[in-house]
CSV table of C-alpha atoms in Angstrom, one decimal:
chain,number,residue,atom,x,y,z
A,1,MET,CA,59.8,-12.1,10.5
A,2,LEU,CA,59.9,-8.7,12.0
A,3,GLU,CA,61.5,-7.3,9.0
A,4,TRP,CA,58.9,-9.1,6.6
A,5,LEU,CA,56.1,-7.4,8.8
A,6,ASP,CA,57.8,-4.2,8.9
A,7,THR,CA,58.1,-3.8,4.9
A,8,ARG,CA,54.5,-5.2,4.7
A,9,ILE,CA,53.1,-2.3,6.9
A,10,ARG,CA,55.4,0.5,5.2
A,11,ALA,CA,54.0,-0.8,1.9
A,12,PHE,CA,50.6,-0.4,3.1
A,13,GLY,CA,51.2,2.7,5.0
A,14,THR,CA,53.2,4.9,2.7
A,15,PRO,CA,50.3,5.0,0.0
A,16,VAL,CA,47.8,6.0,2.7
A,17,VAL,CA,49.8,8.8,4.4
A,18,ASP,CA,50.5,10.1,1.0
A,19,ALA,CA,46.8,10.2,0.2
A,20,LEU,CA,46.3,11.9,3.5
A,21,ILE,CA,48.8,14.5,3.0
A,22,LYS,CA,47.7,15.0,-0.2
A,23,LEU,CA,43.7,15.4,0.8
A,24,GLY,CA,45.1,18.0,3.7
A,25,PHE,CA,46.7,20.1,0.9
A,26,GLY,CA,43.8,19.8,-1.3
A,27,PHE,CA,41.4,21.2,1.4
A,28,ARG,CA,43.9,24.0,2.3
A,29,PHE,CA,43.8,24.7,-1.5
A,30,PHE,CA,39.9,24.7,-1.1
A,31,VAL,CA,40.3,27.4,1.5
A,32,SER,CA,42.7,29.5,-0.3
A,33,VAL,CA,40.3,29.6,-3.5
A,34,LEU,CA,37.5,30.4,-1.4
A,35,TRP,CA,39.3,33.0,0.4
A,36,HIS,CA,40.4,34.7,-2.8
A,37,SER,CA,37.0,34.5,-4.4
A,38,LEU,CA,35.7,37.9,-3.0
A,39,ALA,CA,38.6,39.5,-5.3
A,40,THR,CA,37.7,37.3,-8.1
A,41,LEU,CA,34.2,38.0,-8.0
A,42,ARG,CA,34.7,41.9,-8.1
A,43,ARG,CA,35.9,41.1,-11.8
A,44,PRO,CA,32.8,39.1,-13.0
A,45,ARG,CA,34.8,39.2,-17.0
A,46,LEU,CA,36.7,36.4,-15.4
A,47,VAL,CA,33.7,34.2,-14.3
A,48,VAL,CA,31.7,34.7,-17.0
A,49,ARG,CA,34.7,33.8,-19.7
A,50,GLU,CA,34.9,30.5,-17.6
A,51,ILE,CA,31.3,30.1,-18.0
A,52,TYR,CA,31.3,30.2,-21.5
A,53,PHE,CA,34.6,27.8,-21.6
A,54,SER,CA,32.9,25.4,-19.1
A,55,GLY,CA,29.5,25.5,-19.8
A,56,VAL,CA,28.6,27.0,-23.2
A,57,LEU,CA,31.1,24.9,-24.9
A,58,SER,CA,29.8,21.8,-23.0
A,59,LEU,CA,26.4,22.3,-24.0
A,60,ILE,CA,26.3,20.2,-27.4
A,61,ILE,CA,27.5,17.2,-25.5
A,62,ILE,CA,24.9,17.6,-22.7
A,63,LEU,CA,22.1,18.5,-24.9
A,64,VAL,CA,22.9,15.4,-27.4
A,65,SER,CA,23.6,13.0,-24.5
A,66,GLY,CA,20.3,14.4,-22.5
A,67,LEU,CA,18.2,13.5,-25.6
A,68,PHE,CA,19.4,10.1,-26.0
A,69,VAL,CA,19.4,9.1,-22.3
A,70,GLY,CA,15.6,10.2,-22.2
A,71,MET,CA,14.5,8.0,-25.6
A,72,VAL,CA,16.0,5.3,-23.8
A,73,LEU,CA,14.4,5.7,-20.5
A,74,ALA,CA,11.0,5.9,-22.6
A,75,LEU,CA,11.7,2.5,-24.6
A,76,GLN,CA,12.7,0.6,-21.2
A,77,GLY,CA,10.2,2.2,-19.1
A,78,TYR,CA,7.2,1.7,-21.5
A,79,ASP,CA,8.0,-1.9,-21.7
A,80,THR,CA,7.9,-2.4,-18.2
A,81,LEU,CA,4.8,-0.2,-17.4
A,82,GLN,CA,3.1,-1.9,-20.0
A,83,ARG,CA,3.1,-5.2,-18.3
A,84,PHE,CA,1.5,-3.8,-15.2
A,85,GLY,CA,-1.1,-1.5,-17.3
A,86,ALA,CA,0.2,1.7,-16.4
A,87,SER,CA,1.9,3.1,-19.7
A,88,GLU,CA,0.2,6.4,-19.1
A,89,ALA,CA,2.7,6.9,-16.2
A,90,LEU,CA,5.4,6.8,-18.5
A,91,GLY,CA,6.1,10.7,-18.3
A,92,VAL,CA,6.1,10.4,-14.5
A,93,LEU,CA,8.9,7.7,-15.1
A,94,VAL,CA,11.2,9.6,-17.3
A,95,SER,CA,10.7,12.7,-15.4
A,96,LEU,CA,11.2,11.5,-11.8
A,97,SER,CA,14.5,9.4,-12.9
A,98,LEU,CA,15.9,12.6,-15.1
A,99,LEU,CA,15.4,14.8,-12.3
A,100,ARG,CA,16.5,13.1,-9.2
A,101,GLU,CA,19.1,11.0,-10.4
A,102,LEU,CA,20.1,10.7,-14.5
A,103,GLY,CA,20.3,14.4,-14.8
A,104,PRO,CA,22.7,15.4,-11.9
A,105,VAL,CA,24.8,12.5,-12.1
A,106,VAL,CA,25.3,12.1,-15.9
A,107,ALA,CA,25.6,15.6,-16.5
A,108,GLY,CA,28.0,15.7,-13.9
A,109,LEU,CA,30.3,12.9,-15.3
A,110,LEU,CA,29.9,14.3,-18.9
A,111,PHE,CA,31.0,18.0,-17.2
A,112,ALA,CA,34.2,16.1,-15.4
A,113,SER,CA,35.0,14.4,-18.7
A,114,ARG,CA,34.8,17.3,-20.9
A,115,ALA,CA,35.1,20.6,-18.7
A,116,GLY,CA,37.1,19.4,-15.7
A,117,SER,CA,39.8,17.6,-17.9
A,118,ALA,CA,40.4,20.6,-20.0
A,119,ILE,CA,40.7,23.0,-16.8
A,120,THR,CA,43.2,20.6,-15.4
A,121,ALA,CA,45.3,20.7,-18.9
A,122,GLU,CA,45.1,24.4,-19.0
A,123,ILE,CA,46.5,25.0,-15.4
A,124,GLY,CA,48.8,22.2,-15.9
A,125,LEU,CA,50.2,23.7,-19.3
A,126,MET,CA,50.3,27.0,-17.4
A,127,LYS,CA,52.3,25.5,-14.8
A,128,ALA,CA,54.6,23.7,-17.1
A,129,THR,CA,55.4,27.1,-19.2
A,130,GLU,CA,56.1,29.0,-16.1
A,131,GLN,CA,53.2,31.2,-16.5
A,132,LEU,CA,52.0,30.9,-12.9
A,133,ALA,CA,55.4,31.5,-12.0
A,134,ALA,CA,55.6,34.9,-14.3
A,135,MET,CA,52.4,35.9,-12.2
A,136,GLU,CA,53.8,35.4,-9.0
A,137,MET,CA,56.7,37.4,-9.9
A,138,MET,CA,54.7,40.4,-11.3
A,139,ALA,CA,52.7,40.3,-7.7
A,140,VAL,CA,49.8,38.8,-9.2
A,141,ASN,CA,48.2,35.8,-7.2
A,142,PRO,CA,47.4,32.8,-9.3
A,143,VAL,CA,44.8,31.4,-6.9
A,144,ALA,CA,42.9,34.7,-7.5
A,145,ARG,CA,43.7,35.4,-11.2
A,146,VAL,CA,43.3,31.9,-12.3
A,147,MET,CA,42.3,29.1,-10.2
A,148,ALA,CA,39.0,30.9,-8.4
A,149,PRO,CA,37.4,32.2,-11.6
A,150,ARG,CA,37.7,28.8,-13.0
A,151,PHE,CA,36.1,27.3,-10.0
A,152,TRP,CA,33.5,29.4,-9.9
A,153,GLY,CA,32.8,29.1,-13.6
A,154,GLY,CA,32.3,25.2,-12.8
A,155,VAL,CA,30.3,25.7,-10.1
A,156,ILE,CA,27.7,28.1,-11.8
A,157,SER,CA,27.7,26.0,-15.2
A,158,MET,CA,26.9,22.6,-13.3
A,159,PRO,CA,23.2,23.0,-12.4
A,160,VAL,CA,22.5,25.0,-15.5
A,161,LEU,CA,24.0,22.2,-17.6
A,162,ALA,CA,22.1,19.5,-15.6
A,163,ALA,CA,18.7,21.2,-15.6
A,164,LEU,CA,19.6,21.3,-19.3
A,165,PHE,CA,20.1,17.6,-19.6
A,166,SER,CA,16.9,16.8,-17.9
A,167,ALA,CA,14.7,18.8,-20.0
A,168,MET,CA,16.0,17.5,-23.2
A,169,GLY,CA,15.7,13.9,-21.6
A,170,ILE,CA,12.3,14.6,-20.9
A,171,PHE,CA,11.9,15.9,-24.5
A,172,GLY,CA,13.5,12.6,-25.8
A,173,GLY,CA,10.9,10.7,-23.5
A,174,TYR,CA,8.2,12.5,-25.3
A,175,LEU,CA,9.5,11.8,-28.6
A,176,VAL,CA,9.6,8.1,-28.1
A,177,GLY,CA,6.5,7.9,-25.8
A,178,VAL,CA,3.8,10.1,-27.5
A,179,VAL,CA,5.4,10.4,-31.0
A,180,LEU,CA,6.9,7.0,-31.7
A,181,ILE,CA,4.8,4.6,-29.5
A,182,GLY,CA,1.6,6.5,-29.1
A,183,VAL,CA,1.2,7.2,-25.8
A,184,ASP,CA,-1.3,9.6,-24.9
A,185,ALA,CA,0.0,13.3,-24.8
A,186,GLY,CA,-2.6,14.5,-22.2
A,187,SER,CA,-1.8,11.6,-19.8
A,188,PHE,CA,2.0,12.0,-20.7
A,189,TRP,CA,2.0,15.3,-19.2
A,190,ALA,CA,-0.6,15.8,-16.7
A,191,GLN,CA,0.7,12.7,-15.1
A,192,MET,CA,4.2,14.5,-14.9
A,193,GLN,CA,2.6,17.8,-13.6
A,194,ALA,CA,0.8,16.0,-10.8
A,195,GLN,CA,3.4,14.1,-9.6
A,196,VAL,CA,6.7,16.0,-10.0
A,197,ASP,CA,7.1,18.4,-7.0
A,198,LEU,CA,9.0,21.5,-7.8
A,199,ARG,CA,11.0,21.6,-4.2
A,200,TYR,CA,11.3,17.9,-3.3
A,201,ASP,CA,12.2,16.9,-6.9
A,202,ILE,CA,13.6,19.8,-9.1
A,203,GLY,CA,14.9,21.8,-5.9
A,204,ASN,CA,16.9,18.5,-4.8
A,205,GLY,CA,18.0,17.5,-8.3
A,206,LEU,CA,19.5,21.0,-8.7
A,207,ILE,CA,21.3,21.0,-5.1
A,208,LYS,CA,22.7,17.9,-6.0
A,209,SER,CA,24.3,19.1,-9.2
A,210,ALA,CA,25.2,22.5,-7.6
A,211,VAL,CA,27.5,20.1,-5.1
A,212,PHE,CA,28.7,18.1,-7.8
A,213,GLY,CA,29.6,20.9,-9.9
A,214,VAL,CA,31.7,22.2,-6.4
A,215,ALA,CA,33.5,18.7,-6.4
A,216,VAL,CA,34.6,18.5,-9.9
A,217,ALA,CA,35.4,21.9,-10.2
A,218,ILE,CA,38.1,22.0,-7.1
A,219,ILE,CA,39.3,18.5,-7.8
A,220,ALA,CA,40.1,19.9,-11.6
A,221,VAL,CA,41.8,23.2,-10.5
A,222,PHE,CA,43.8,21.6,-7.7
A,223,GLU,CA,44.9,18.7,-10.0
A,224,GLY,CA,46.1,21.3,-12.4
A,225,PHE,CA,48.0,23.1,-9.5
A,226,ASP,CA,49.3,20.5,-8.4
A,227,ALA,CA,50.4,18.7,-11.8
A,228,PRO,CA,54.5,18.0,-12.3
A,229,PRO,CA,55.5,20.4,-14.9
A,230,THR,CA,56.1,17.8,-17.5
A,231,ALA,CA,53.7,16.7,-20.2
A,232,GLU,CA,53.7,13.1,-18.6
A,233,GLY,CA,52.5,15.1,-15.5
A,234,VAL,CA,49.9,17.1,-17.1
A,235,SER,CA,48.6,13.8,-18.8
A,236,GLY,CA,48.3,11.9,-15.7
A,237,ALA,CA,47.0,15.0,-13.8
A,238,THR,CA,43.9,15.2,-16.7
A,239,THR,CA,43.4,11.4,-15.6
A,240,ARG,CA,43.2,11.9,-12.1
A,241,THR,CA,40.6,14.6,-12.6
A,242,VAL,CA,38.4,12.4,-14.4
A,243,VAL,CA,38.4,9.5,-12.5
A,244,THR,CA,38.5,11.1,-9.1
A,245,SER,CA,35.6,13.6,-10.4
A,246,SER,CA,33.5,10.4,-11.2
A,247,LEU,CA,34.0,8.4,-8.2
A,248,VAL,CA,33.5,11.5,-6.0
A,249,ILE,CA,30.2,12.3,-7.9
A,250,LEU,CA,28.9,8.5,-7.4
A,251,GLY,CA,29.9,9.0,-3.7
A,252,LEU,CA,28.1,12.0,-3.3
A,253,ASP,CA,25.2,10.9,-5.0
A,254,PHE,CA,24.5,8.1,-2.7
A,255,ILE,CA,24.7,10.2,0.1
A,256,LEU,CA,22.8,12.9,-1.2
A,257,THR,CA,20.1,10.3,-2.2
A,258,ALA,CA,19.9,8.6,1.1
A,259,PHE,CA,19.2,12.2,3.1
A,260,MET,CA,17.2,13.7,0.3
A,261,PHE,CA,15.0,11.1,-0.8
A,262,ARG,CA,15.4,8.5,2.1
A,263,GLY,CA,15.2,10.4,5.0
A,264,ILE,CA,18.2,8.8,6.7
């Protein structure tokens, strides 16, 4: 009986201990990236290059997705609002849904899938081909030269991408609501202007997306740095980046929404 109980405790405890060890290692890695960020920011070309790869190359998927999400929101929202005779509030519904929730969250998930996985794969491949080890031999710190620029590139890109996603979504809502269905354009824009608050709605949405950017960027660079130097190891790290980032984004979204919009 005791032997059976010991086996069950070990089977449950070992993964928990391993997860706590990895979490602690990840936190120490995060502190190390912040510590070396000052040296990285003195060479802005490195960060600009990563903003291009993380942000600019993600523009197509962000803009197209934002457009279609806004169009679907307008279609579904119009059907609901029409039942209560409030179809002129369609602009408010579309804009608040995008600025508060869908813009930061969906853009964060897309960013994790496209840019986060690419960052992990790139760093994991550099580790597998011993490029990081070669940097250390040449007295070049790989955290300052490779990790920190990619981290800050993601942190800076994410709020911009989320803002563009929301803007395209509102445009998509306008196309469906005003151009296709026939909602009055003046009511669409006037209601939105009257109900959307710059600090409360837009500001909190940008803060959300910035927090998501920090989470996705540090998970991506850490998984790449921690990846086993094999093809299977890099593949597994890339998958973990997408899965972990998605779960963290959804969890953080619940916490931030509770504090920002519910006053908990």
